[in-house]
Short mmCIF file of C-alpha atoms in Angstrom, two decimals:
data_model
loop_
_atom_site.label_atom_id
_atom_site.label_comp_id
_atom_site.label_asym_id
_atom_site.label_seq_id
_atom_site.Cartn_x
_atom_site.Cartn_y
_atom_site.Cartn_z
CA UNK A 1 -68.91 -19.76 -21.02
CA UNK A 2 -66.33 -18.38 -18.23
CA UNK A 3 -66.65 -15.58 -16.20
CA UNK A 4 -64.18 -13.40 -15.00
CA UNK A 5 -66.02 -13.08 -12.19
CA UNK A 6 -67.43 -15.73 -10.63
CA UNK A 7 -71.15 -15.20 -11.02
CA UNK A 8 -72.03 -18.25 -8.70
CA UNK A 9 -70.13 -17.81 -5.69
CA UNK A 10 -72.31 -19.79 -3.05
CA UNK A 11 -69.67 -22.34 -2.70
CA UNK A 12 -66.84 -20.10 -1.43
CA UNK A 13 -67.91 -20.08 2.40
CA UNK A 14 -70.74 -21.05 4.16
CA UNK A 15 -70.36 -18.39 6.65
CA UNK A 16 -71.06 -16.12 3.68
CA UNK A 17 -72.51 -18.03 0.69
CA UNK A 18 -73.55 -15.03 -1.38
CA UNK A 19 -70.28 -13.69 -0.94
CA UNK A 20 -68.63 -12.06 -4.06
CA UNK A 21 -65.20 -12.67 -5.28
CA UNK A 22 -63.86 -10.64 -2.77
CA UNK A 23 -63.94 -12.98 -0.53
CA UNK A 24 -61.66 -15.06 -2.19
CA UNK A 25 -58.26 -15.29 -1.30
CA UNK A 26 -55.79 -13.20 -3.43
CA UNK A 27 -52.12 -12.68 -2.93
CA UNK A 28 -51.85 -9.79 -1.06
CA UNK A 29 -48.91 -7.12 -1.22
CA UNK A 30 -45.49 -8.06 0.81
CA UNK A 31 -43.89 -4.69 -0.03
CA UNK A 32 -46.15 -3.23 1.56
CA UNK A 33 -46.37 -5.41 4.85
CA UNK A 34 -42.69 -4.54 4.84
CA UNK A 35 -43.06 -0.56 4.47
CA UNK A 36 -45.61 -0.38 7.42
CA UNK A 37 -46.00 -4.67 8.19
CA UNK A 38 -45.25 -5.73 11.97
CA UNK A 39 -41.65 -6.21 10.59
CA UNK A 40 -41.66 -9.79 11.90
CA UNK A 41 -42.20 -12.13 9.38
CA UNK A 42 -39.59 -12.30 6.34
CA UNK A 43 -40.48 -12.38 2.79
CA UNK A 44 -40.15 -16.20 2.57
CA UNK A 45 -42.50 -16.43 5.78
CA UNK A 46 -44.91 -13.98 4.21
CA UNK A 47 -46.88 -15.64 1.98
CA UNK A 48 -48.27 -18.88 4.27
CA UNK A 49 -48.39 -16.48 6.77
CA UNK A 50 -51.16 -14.52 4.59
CA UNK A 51 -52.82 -17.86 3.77
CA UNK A 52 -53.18 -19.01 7.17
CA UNK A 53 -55.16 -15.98 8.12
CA UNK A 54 -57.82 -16.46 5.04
CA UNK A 55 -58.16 -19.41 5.92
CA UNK A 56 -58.80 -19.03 9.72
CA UNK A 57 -61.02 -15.58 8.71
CA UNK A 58 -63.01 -18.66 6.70
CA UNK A 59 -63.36 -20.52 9.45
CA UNK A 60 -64.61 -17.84 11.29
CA UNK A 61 -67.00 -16.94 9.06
CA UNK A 62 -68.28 -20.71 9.13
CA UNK A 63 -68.68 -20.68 12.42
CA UNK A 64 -65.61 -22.83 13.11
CA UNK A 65 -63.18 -20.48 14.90
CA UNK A 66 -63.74 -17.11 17.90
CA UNK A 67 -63.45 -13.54 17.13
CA UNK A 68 -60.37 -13.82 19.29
CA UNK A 69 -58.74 -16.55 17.49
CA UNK A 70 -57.96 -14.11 14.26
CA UNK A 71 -55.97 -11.87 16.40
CA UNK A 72 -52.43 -13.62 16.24
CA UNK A 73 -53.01 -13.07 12.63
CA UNK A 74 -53.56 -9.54 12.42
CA UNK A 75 -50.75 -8.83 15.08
CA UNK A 76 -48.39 -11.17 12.61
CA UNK A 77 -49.20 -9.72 9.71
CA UNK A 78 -49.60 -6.22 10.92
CA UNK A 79 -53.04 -5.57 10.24
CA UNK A 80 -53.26 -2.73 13.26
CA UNK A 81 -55.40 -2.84 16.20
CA UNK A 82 -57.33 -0.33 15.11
CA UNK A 83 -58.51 1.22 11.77
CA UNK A 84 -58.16 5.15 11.56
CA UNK A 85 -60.87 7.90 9.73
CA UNK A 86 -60.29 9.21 6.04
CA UNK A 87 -60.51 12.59 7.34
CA UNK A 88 -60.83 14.21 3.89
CA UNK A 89 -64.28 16.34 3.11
CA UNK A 90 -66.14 15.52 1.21
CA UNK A 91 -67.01 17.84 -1.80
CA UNK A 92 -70.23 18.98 -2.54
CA UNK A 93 -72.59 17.36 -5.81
CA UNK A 94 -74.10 20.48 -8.01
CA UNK A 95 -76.85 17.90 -8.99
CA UNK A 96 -78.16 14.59 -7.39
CA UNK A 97 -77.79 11.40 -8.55
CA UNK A 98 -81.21 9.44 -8.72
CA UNK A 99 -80.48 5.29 -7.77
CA UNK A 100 -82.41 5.22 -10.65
CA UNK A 101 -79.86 6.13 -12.99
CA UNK A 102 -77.54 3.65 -11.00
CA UNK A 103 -80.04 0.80 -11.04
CA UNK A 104 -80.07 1.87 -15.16
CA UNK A 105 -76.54 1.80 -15.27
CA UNK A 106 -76.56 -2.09 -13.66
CA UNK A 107 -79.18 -3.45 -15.77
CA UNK A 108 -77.53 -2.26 -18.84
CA UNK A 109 -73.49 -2.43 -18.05
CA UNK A 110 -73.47 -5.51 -15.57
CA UNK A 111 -74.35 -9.10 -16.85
CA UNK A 112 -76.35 -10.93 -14.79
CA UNK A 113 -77.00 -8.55 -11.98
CA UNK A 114 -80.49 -10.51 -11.41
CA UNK A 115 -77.94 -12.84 -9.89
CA UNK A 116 -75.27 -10.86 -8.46
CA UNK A 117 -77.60 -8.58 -6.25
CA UNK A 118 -77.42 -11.93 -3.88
CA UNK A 119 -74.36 -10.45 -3.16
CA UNK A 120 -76.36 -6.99 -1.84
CA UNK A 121 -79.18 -8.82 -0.83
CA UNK A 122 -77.98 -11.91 0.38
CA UNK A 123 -79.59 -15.30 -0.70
CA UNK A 124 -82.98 -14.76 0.07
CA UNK A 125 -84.22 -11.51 -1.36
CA UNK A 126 -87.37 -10.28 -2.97
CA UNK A 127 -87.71 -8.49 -6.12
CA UNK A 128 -84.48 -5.84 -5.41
CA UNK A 129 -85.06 -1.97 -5.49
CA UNK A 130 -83.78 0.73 -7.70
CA UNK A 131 -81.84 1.08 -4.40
CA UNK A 132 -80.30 -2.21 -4.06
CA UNK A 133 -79.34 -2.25 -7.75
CA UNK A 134 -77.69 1.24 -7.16
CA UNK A 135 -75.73 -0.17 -4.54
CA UNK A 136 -74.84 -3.06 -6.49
CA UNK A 137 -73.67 -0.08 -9.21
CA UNK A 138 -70.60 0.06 -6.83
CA UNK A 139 -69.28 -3.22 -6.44
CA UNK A 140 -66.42 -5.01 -8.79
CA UNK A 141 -68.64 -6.91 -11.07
CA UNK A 142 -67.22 -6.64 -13.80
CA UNK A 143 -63.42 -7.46 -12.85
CA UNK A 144 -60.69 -6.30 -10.80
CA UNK A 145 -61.34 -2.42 -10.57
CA UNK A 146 -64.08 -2.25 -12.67
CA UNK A 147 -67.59 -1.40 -11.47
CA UNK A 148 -71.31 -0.47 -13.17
CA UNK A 149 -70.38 2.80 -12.55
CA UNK A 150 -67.02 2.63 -14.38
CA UNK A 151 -68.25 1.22 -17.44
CA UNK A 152 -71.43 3.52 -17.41
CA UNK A 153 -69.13 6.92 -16.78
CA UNK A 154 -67.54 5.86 -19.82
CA UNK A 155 -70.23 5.97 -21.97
CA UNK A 156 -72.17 8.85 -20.37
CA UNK A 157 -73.14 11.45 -22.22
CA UNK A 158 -74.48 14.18 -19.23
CA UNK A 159 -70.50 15.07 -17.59
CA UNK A 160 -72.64 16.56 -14.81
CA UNK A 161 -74.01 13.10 -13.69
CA UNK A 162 -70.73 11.58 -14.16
CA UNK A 163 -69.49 14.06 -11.89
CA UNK A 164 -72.11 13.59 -9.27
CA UNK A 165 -71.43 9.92 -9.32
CA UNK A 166 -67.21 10.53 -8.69
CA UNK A 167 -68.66 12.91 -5.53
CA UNK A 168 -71.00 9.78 -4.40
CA UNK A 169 -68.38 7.50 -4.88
CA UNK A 170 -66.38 9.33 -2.62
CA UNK A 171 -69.33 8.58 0.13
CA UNK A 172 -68.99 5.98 2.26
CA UNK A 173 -71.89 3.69 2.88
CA UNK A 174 -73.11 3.42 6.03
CA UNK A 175 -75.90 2.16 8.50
CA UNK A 176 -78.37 4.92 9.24
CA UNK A 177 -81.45 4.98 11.69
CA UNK A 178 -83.17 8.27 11.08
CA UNK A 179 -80.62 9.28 9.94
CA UNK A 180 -78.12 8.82 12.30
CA UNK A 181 -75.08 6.64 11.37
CA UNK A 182 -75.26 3.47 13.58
CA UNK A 183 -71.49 3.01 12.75
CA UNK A 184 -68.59 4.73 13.20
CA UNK A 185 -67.89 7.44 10.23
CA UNK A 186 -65.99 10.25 9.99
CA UNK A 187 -67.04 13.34 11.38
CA UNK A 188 -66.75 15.12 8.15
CA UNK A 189 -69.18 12.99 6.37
CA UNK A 190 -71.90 12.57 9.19
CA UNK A 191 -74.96 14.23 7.74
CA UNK A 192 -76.64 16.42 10.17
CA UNK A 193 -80.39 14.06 9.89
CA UNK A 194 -82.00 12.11 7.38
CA UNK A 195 -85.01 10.49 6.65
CA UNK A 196 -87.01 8.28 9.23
CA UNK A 197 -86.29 4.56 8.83
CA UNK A 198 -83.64 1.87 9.34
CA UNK A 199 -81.60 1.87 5.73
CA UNK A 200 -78.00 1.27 4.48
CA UNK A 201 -76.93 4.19 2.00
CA UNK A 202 -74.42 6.79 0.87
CA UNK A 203 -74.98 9.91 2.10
CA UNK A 204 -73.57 12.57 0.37
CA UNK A 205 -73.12 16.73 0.08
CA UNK A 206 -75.29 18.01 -2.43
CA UNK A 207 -75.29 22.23 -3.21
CA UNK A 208 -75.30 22.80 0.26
CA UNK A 209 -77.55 20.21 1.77
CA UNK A 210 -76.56 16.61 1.97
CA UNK A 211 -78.97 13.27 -0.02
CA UNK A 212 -78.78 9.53 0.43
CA UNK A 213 -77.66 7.17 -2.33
CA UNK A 214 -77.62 3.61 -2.79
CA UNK A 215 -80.60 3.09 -0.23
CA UNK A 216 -81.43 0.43 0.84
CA UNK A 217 -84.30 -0.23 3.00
CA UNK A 218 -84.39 -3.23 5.76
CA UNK A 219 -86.90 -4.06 7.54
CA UNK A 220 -85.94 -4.06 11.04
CA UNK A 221 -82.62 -2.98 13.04
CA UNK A 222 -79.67 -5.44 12.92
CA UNK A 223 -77.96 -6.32 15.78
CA UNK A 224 -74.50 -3.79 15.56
CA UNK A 225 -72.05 -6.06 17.33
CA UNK A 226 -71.68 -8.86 15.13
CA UNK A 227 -71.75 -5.83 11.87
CA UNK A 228 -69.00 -4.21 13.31
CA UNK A 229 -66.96 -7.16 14.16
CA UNK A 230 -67.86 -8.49 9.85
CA UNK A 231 -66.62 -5.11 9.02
CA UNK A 232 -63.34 -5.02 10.87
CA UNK A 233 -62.46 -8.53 9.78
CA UNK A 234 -63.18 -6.95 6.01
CA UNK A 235 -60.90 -4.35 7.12
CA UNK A 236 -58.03 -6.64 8.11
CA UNK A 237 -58.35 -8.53 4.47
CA UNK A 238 -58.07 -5.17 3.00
CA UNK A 239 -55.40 -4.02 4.85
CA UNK A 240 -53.26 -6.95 3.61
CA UNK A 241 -53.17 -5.40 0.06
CA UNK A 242 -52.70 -1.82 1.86
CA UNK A 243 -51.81 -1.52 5.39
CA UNK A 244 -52.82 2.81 5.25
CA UNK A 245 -56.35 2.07 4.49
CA UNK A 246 -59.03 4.08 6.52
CA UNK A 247 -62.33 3.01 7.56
CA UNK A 248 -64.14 4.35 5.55
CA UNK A 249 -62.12 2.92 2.51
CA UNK A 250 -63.15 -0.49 3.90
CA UNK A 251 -67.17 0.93 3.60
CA UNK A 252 -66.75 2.08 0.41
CA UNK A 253 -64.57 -1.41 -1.09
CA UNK A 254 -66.09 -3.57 0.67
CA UNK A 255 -69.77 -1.92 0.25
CA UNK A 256 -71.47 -5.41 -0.58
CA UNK A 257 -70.19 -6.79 2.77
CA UNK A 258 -72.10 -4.04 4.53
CA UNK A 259 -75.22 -4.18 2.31
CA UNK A 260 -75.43 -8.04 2.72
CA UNK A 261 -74.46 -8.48 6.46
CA UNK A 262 -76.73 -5.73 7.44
CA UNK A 263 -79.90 -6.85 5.61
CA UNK A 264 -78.81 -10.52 6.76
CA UNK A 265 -78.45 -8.83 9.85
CA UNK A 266 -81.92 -7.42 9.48
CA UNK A 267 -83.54 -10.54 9.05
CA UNK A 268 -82.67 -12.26 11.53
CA UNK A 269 -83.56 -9.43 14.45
CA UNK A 270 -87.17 -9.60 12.36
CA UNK A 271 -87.19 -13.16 12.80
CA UNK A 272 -86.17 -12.89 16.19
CA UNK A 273 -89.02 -10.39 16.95
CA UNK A 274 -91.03 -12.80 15.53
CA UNK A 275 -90.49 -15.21 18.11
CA UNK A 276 -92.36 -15.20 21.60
CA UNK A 277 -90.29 -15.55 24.80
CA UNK A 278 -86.60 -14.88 25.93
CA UNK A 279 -83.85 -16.51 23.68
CA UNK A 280 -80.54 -16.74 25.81
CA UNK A 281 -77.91 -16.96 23.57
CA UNK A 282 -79.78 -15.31 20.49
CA UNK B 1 -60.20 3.65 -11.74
CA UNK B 2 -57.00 4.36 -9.88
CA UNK B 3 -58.84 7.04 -7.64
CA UNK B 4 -60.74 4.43 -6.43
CA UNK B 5 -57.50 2.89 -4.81
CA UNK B 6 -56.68 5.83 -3.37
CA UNK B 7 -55.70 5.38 0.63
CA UNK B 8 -56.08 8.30 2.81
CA UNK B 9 -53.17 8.00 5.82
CA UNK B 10 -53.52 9.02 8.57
CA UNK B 11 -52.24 8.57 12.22
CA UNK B 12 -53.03 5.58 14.42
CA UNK B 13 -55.26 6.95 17.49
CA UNK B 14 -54.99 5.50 21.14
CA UNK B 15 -57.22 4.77 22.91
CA UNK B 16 -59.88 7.87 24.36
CA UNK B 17 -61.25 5.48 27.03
CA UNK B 18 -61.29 6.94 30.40
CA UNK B 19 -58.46 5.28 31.95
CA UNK B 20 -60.78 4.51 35.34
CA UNK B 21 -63.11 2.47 32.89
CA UNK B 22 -60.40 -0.19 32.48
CA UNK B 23 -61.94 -0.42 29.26
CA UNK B 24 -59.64 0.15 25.88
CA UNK B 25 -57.88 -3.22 25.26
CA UNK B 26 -59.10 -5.72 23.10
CA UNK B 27 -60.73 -8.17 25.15
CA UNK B 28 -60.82 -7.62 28.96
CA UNK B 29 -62.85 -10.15 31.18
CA UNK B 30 -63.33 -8.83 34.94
CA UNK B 31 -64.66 -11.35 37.14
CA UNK B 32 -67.01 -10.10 40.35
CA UNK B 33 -68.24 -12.10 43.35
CA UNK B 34 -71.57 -11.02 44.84
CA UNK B 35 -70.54 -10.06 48.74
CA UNK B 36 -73.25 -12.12 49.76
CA UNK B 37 -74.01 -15.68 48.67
CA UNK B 38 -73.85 -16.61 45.26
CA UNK B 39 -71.31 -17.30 42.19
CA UNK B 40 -69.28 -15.30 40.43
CA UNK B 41 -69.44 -14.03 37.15
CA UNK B 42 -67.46 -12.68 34.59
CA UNK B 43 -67.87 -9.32 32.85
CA UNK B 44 -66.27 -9.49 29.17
CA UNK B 45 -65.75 -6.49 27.52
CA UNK B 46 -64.67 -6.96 23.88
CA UNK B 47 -63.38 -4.14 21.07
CA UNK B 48 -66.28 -4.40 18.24
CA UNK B 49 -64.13 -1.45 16.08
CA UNK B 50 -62.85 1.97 16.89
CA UNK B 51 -63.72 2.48 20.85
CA UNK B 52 -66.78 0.83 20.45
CA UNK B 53 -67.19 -2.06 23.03
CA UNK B 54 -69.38 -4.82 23.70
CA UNK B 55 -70.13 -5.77 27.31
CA UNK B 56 -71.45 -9.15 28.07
CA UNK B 57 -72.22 -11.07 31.60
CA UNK B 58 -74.35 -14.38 31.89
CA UNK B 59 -78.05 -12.99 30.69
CA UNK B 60 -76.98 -9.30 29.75
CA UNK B 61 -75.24 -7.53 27.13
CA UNK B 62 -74.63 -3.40 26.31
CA UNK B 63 -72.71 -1.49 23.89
CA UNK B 64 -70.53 1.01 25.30
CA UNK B 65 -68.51 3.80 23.00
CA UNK B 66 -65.80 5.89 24.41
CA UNK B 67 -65.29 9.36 22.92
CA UNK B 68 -63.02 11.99 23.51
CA UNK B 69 -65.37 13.41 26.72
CA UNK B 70 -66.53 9.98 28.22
CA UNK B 71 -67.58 6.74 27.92
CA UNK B 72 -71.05 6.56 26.86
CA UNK B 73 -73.89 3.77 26.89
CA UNK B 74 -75.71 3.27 23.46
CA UNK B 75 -78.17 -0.22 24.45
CA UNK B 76 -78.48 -2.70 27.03
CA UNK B 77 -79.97 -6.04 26.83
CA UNK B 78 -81.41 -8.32 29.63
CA UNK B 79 -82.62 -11.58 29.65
CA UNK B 80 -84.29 -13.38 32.47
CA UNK B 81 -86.01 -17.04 32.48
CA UNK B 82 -89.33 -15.07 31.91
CA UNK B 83 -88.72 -12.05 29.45
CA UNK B 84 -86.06 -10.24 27.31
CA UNK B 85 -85.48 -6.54 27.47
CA UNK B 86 -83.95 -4.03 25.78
CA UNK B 87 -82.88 -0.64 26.27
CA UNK B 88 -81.69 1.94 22.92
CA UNK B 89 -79.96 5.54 24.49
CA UNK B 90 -80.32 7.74 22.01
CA UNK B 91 -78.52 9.88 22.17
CA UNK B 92 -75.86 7.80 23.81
CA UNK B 93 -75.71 8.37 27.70
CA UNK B 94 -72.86 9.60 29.20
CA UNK B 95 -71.40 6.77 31.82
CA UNK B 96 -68.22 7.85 32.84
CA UNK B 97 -66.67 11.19 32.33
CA UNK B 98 -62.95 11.37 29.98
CA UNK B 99 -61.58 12.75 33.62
CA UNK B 100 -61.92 12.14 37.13
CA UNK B 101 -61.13 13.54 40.01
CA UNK B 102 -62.63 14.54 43.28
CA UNK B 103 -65.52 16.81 43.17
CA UNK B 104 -66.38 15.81 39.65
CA UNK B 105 -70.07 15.16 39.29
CA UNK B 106 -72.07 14.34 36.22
CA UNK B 107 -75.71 13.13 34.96
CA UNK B 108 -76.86 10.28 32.94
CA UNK B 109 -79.84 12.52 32.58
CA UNK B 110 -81.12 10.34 29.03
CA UNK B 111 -83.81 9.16 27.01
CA UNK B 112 -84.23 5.73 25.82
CA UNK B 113 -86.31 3.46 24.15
CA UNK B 114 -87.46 0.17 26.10
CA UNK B 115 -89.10 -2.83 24.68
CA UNK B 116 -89.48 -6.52 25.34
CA UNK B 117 -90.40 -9.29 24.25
CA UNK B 118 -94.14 -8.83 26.49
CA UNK B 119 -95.15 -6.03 24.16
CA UNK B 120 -94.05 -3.29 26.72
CA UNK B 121 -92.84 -0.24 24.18
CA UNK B 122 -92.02 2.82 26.51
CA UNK B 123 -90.31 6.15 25.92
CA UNK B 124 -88.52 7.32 29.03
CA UNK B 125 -85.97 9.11 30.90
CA UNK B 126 -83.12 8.05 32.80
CA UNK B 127 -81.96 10.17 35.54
CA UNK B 128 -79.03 8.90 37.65
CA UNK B 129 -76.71 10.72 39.37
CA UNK B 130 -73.04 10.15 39.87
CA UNK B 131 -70.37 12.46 42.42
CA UNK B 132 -66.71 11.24 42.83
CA UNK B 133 -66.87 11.74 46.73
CA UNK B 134 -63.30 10.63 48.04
CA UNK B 135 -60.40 8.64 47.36
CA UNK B 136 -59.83 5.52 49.70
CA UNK B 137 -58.21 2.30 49.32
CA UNK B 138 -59.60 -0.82 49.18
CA UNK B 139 -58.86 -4.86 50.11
CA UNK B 140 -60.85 -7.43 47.43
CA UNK B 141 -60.25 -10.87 46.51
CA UNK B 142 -58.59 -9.48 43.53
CA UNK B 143 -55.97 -7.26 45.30
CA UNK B 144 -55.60 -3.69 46.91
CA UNK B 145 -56.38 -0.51 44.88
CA UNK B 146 -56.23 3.03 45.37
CA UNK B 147 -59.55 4.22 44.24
CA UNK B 148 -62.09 6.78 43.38
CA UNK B 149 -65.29 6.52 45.64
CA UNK B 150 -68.24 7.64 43.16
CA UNK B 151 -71.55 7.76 44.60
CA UNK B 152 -74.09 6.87 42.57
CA UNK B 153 -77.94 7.90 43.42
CA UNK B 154 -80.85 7.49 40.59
CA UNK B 155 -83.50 8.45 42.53
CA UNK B 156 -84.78 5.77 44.44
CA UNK B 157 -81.59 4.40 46.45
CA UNK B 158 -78.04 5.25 46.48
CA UNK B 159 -74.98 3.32 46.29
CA UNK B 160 -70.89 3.80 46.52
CA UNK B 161 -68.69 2.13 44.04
CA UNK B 162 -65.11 2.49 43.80
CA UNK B 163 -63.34 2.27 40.50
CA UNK B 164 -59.33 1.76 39.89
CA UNK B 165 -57.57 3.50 37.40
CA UNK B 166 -56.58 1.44 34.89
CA UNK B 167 -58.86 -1.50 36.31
CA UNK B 168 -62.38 -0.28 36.52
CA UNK B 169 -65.27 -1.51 39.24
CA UNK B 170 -63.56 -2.98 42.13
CA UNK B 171 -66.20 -2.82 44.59
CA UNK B 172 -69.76 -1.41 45.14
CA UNK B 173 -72.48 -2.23 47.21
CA UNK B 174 -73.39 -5.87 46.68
CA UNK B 175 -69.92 -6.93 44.57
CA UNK B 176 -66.13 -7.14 44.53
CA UNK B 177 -63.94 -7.85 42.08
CA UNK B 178 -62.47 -11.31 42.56
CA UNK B 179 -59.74 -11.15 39.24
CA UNK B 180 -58.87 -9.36 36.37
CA UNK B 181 -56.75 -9.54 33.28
#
């Protein structure tokens, strides 16, 4: 049997082995590198050009090549120095959306999720959440474009959860300590608190409060440097398919990036912790 | 689906790093001789996304985060041959105001979290005290530099470091800056 999406990605990088198909290299879009591109590359030039950066961000990811070394490649290919805020509101849910109807919604629409939430979880996960399968509710497992959530809106019966789910989806995920977003988000969709705990989520306007979606739990606080720097790498890949994209469309696209890097992320500051005595170079 | 592929545009936003920082490139490395005996060292600073920075030197490491009134201090991180520290500002600590000038004085009056790796676990404040007191020039191994004079007191001593606009710490008490780039 084939998959349209490959199910068993551990081979793609092993930087990121529970990567998703995302990380795979696609042809991105030379129109638009030459409606808001660096301008210096021509359309014959394009293409290698696109290559050569996956396959340095590979190497990077591996291990194999500095932060610094991708830079030539996003100055190239016009990939901006720095992303910019979706400063759009966000509208207000007239119900909430329980992660249990997400995690519902993934068990019955998605095909092997037992296998894909590697690519929320990582490799080594327990038994996920109702959380961690809501989160995986958002992520193209079923094809190009097409999430859990897609295929269950479809078939939904209650419009009003539907509804609630197209206001969530508009909800960036983000890291949250007590409800406090550990990474940058726009101001307009910064709740004002949360609950108490380290947790990855969607938080998101509901009647005239705000609720988290999509938790998911970790167990310990992961260090934010190398996060951030995953996360505006994901950004440049993005941005070769569509140079105007914000921040927070990189959260919400690239949502199992976040999810896995930060309980990877997680793990190893709780292994760390673990371990008596200074560790230069940790 | 095509909502979902929706872009928002938007602007591209300089840099709101106060320009006496040095700090808003992509990677700056500053490197500082002790005035006494000893080596130099280099301080990295490195864009992690937005105007959020890392700082790194040989056995420490902070996150810094500029914002449209000042560049503020989120963590630091030290390690020694005998323990590892850590330091969480929340909120974030104001470092250096968006604007200098003479007379300008500010607080890094904050709250932070410390823990190592001895089992310490302390809740405390931070209360240092910064005054730009002068202007004045000054000679270092890395060149000549019109610069602020801030004085800088948190309690227990007191010390005078002059930044550069555009550059950052030139010289304080016990270093000087030997290059930059």
């Amino acid at each position: 049997m084939s998959h349209a999406v490959d199910i068993l990605p551990a081979l793609l990088n092993p930087g990121d082995p529970a990567a998703g198909d995302e990380s795979l290299y696609s042809v991105g879009n030379a129109e638009n590198y030459a409606l808001y591109g660096s301008g210096v590359l021509s359309p014959a030039d394009y293409p290698a050009a696109e290559l050569a950066f996956h396959v340095d961000v590979q190497r990077w990811l591996a291990g194999d090549l500095p932060f610094l070394g991708l830079l030539s490649h996003r100055d190239r290919l016009g990939l901006d120095v720095r992303p910019h805020h979706d400063t759009r509101p966000l509208l207000p849910s007239e119900i909430a959306l329980p992660d249990e109807v997400l995690a519902d919604a993934v068990e019955n629409e998605v095909p092997e999720a037992g296998v894909l939430i590697e690519r929320i979880l990582g490799e080594h996960h327990p038994r996920p959440t109702s959380g961690a399968l809501a989160a995986l509710a958002w992520v193209e497992t079923l094809g190009p474009n097409r999430r859990g959530v897609d295929a269950w809106a479809d078939g939904e019966r209650d419009r009003k959860l539907v509804s609630a789910m197209r206001r969530v989806d508009r909800a960036p995920p983000c890291l949250y300590h007590d409800g406090v977003p550990l990474l940058p988000l726009s101001p307009s969709m910064r709740p004002p608190g949360g609950p108490p705990g380290v947790y990855v989520a969607r938080a998101y306007r509901l009647g005239s409060g705000w609720a988290f979606s999509s938790r998911v739990d970790l167990a310990a606080l992961p260090a934010i440097p190398p996060l951030l720097r995953r996360l505006r790498v994901e950004g440049w890949r993005l941005r070769t398919r569509e140079r105007r994209a914000t921040w927070e469309d990189v959260l919400r696209q690239r949502s199992a990036v976040l999810y896995r890097a930060a309980v990877e992320g997680a793990a190893r500051a709780q292994l760390k912790a673990a371990l008596p005595g200074p560790m230069p170079g940790a | 689906m095509t909502f979902f592929l929706l872009f928002a545009c938007a602007e591209e936003p300089q840099s709101v790093c106060p320009s006496w920082s040095g700090l808003g490139l992509e990677s700056r490395t500053w490197t500082y001789a002790p005035l006494s005996e000893g080596d130099p060292w280099d301080d990295v600073a490195t864009l992690l996304a937005f105007d959020h920075f890392e700082l790194t030197r040989p056995g420490y490491d902070a996150e810094l985060r500029c914002e449209a009134d000042g560049l503020f201090l989120l963590n630091e991180h030290r390690v020694t041959d005998t323990l590892e520290a850590w330091w969480d500002y929340e909120p974030p600590a104001l470092w250096m105001p968006a604007l200098l000038e003479s007379g300008t004085a500010w607080s890094l009056d904050a709250g932070y979290d410390y823990h190592d790796d001895a089992g310490v676990v302390v809740t405390r404040r931070a209360d240092t005290q910064f005054a730009v007191v002068g202007e004045a020039d000054q000679d270092v191994t890395a060149g000549g530099f019109s610069t602020l004079a801030i004085q800088v007191f948190d309690g227990a001593a007191s010390d005078t470091r002059y930044y550069a606009d555009g550059v950052g710490l030139v010289l304080d008490g016990t270093v000087q800056l030997v290059d930059v780039d």
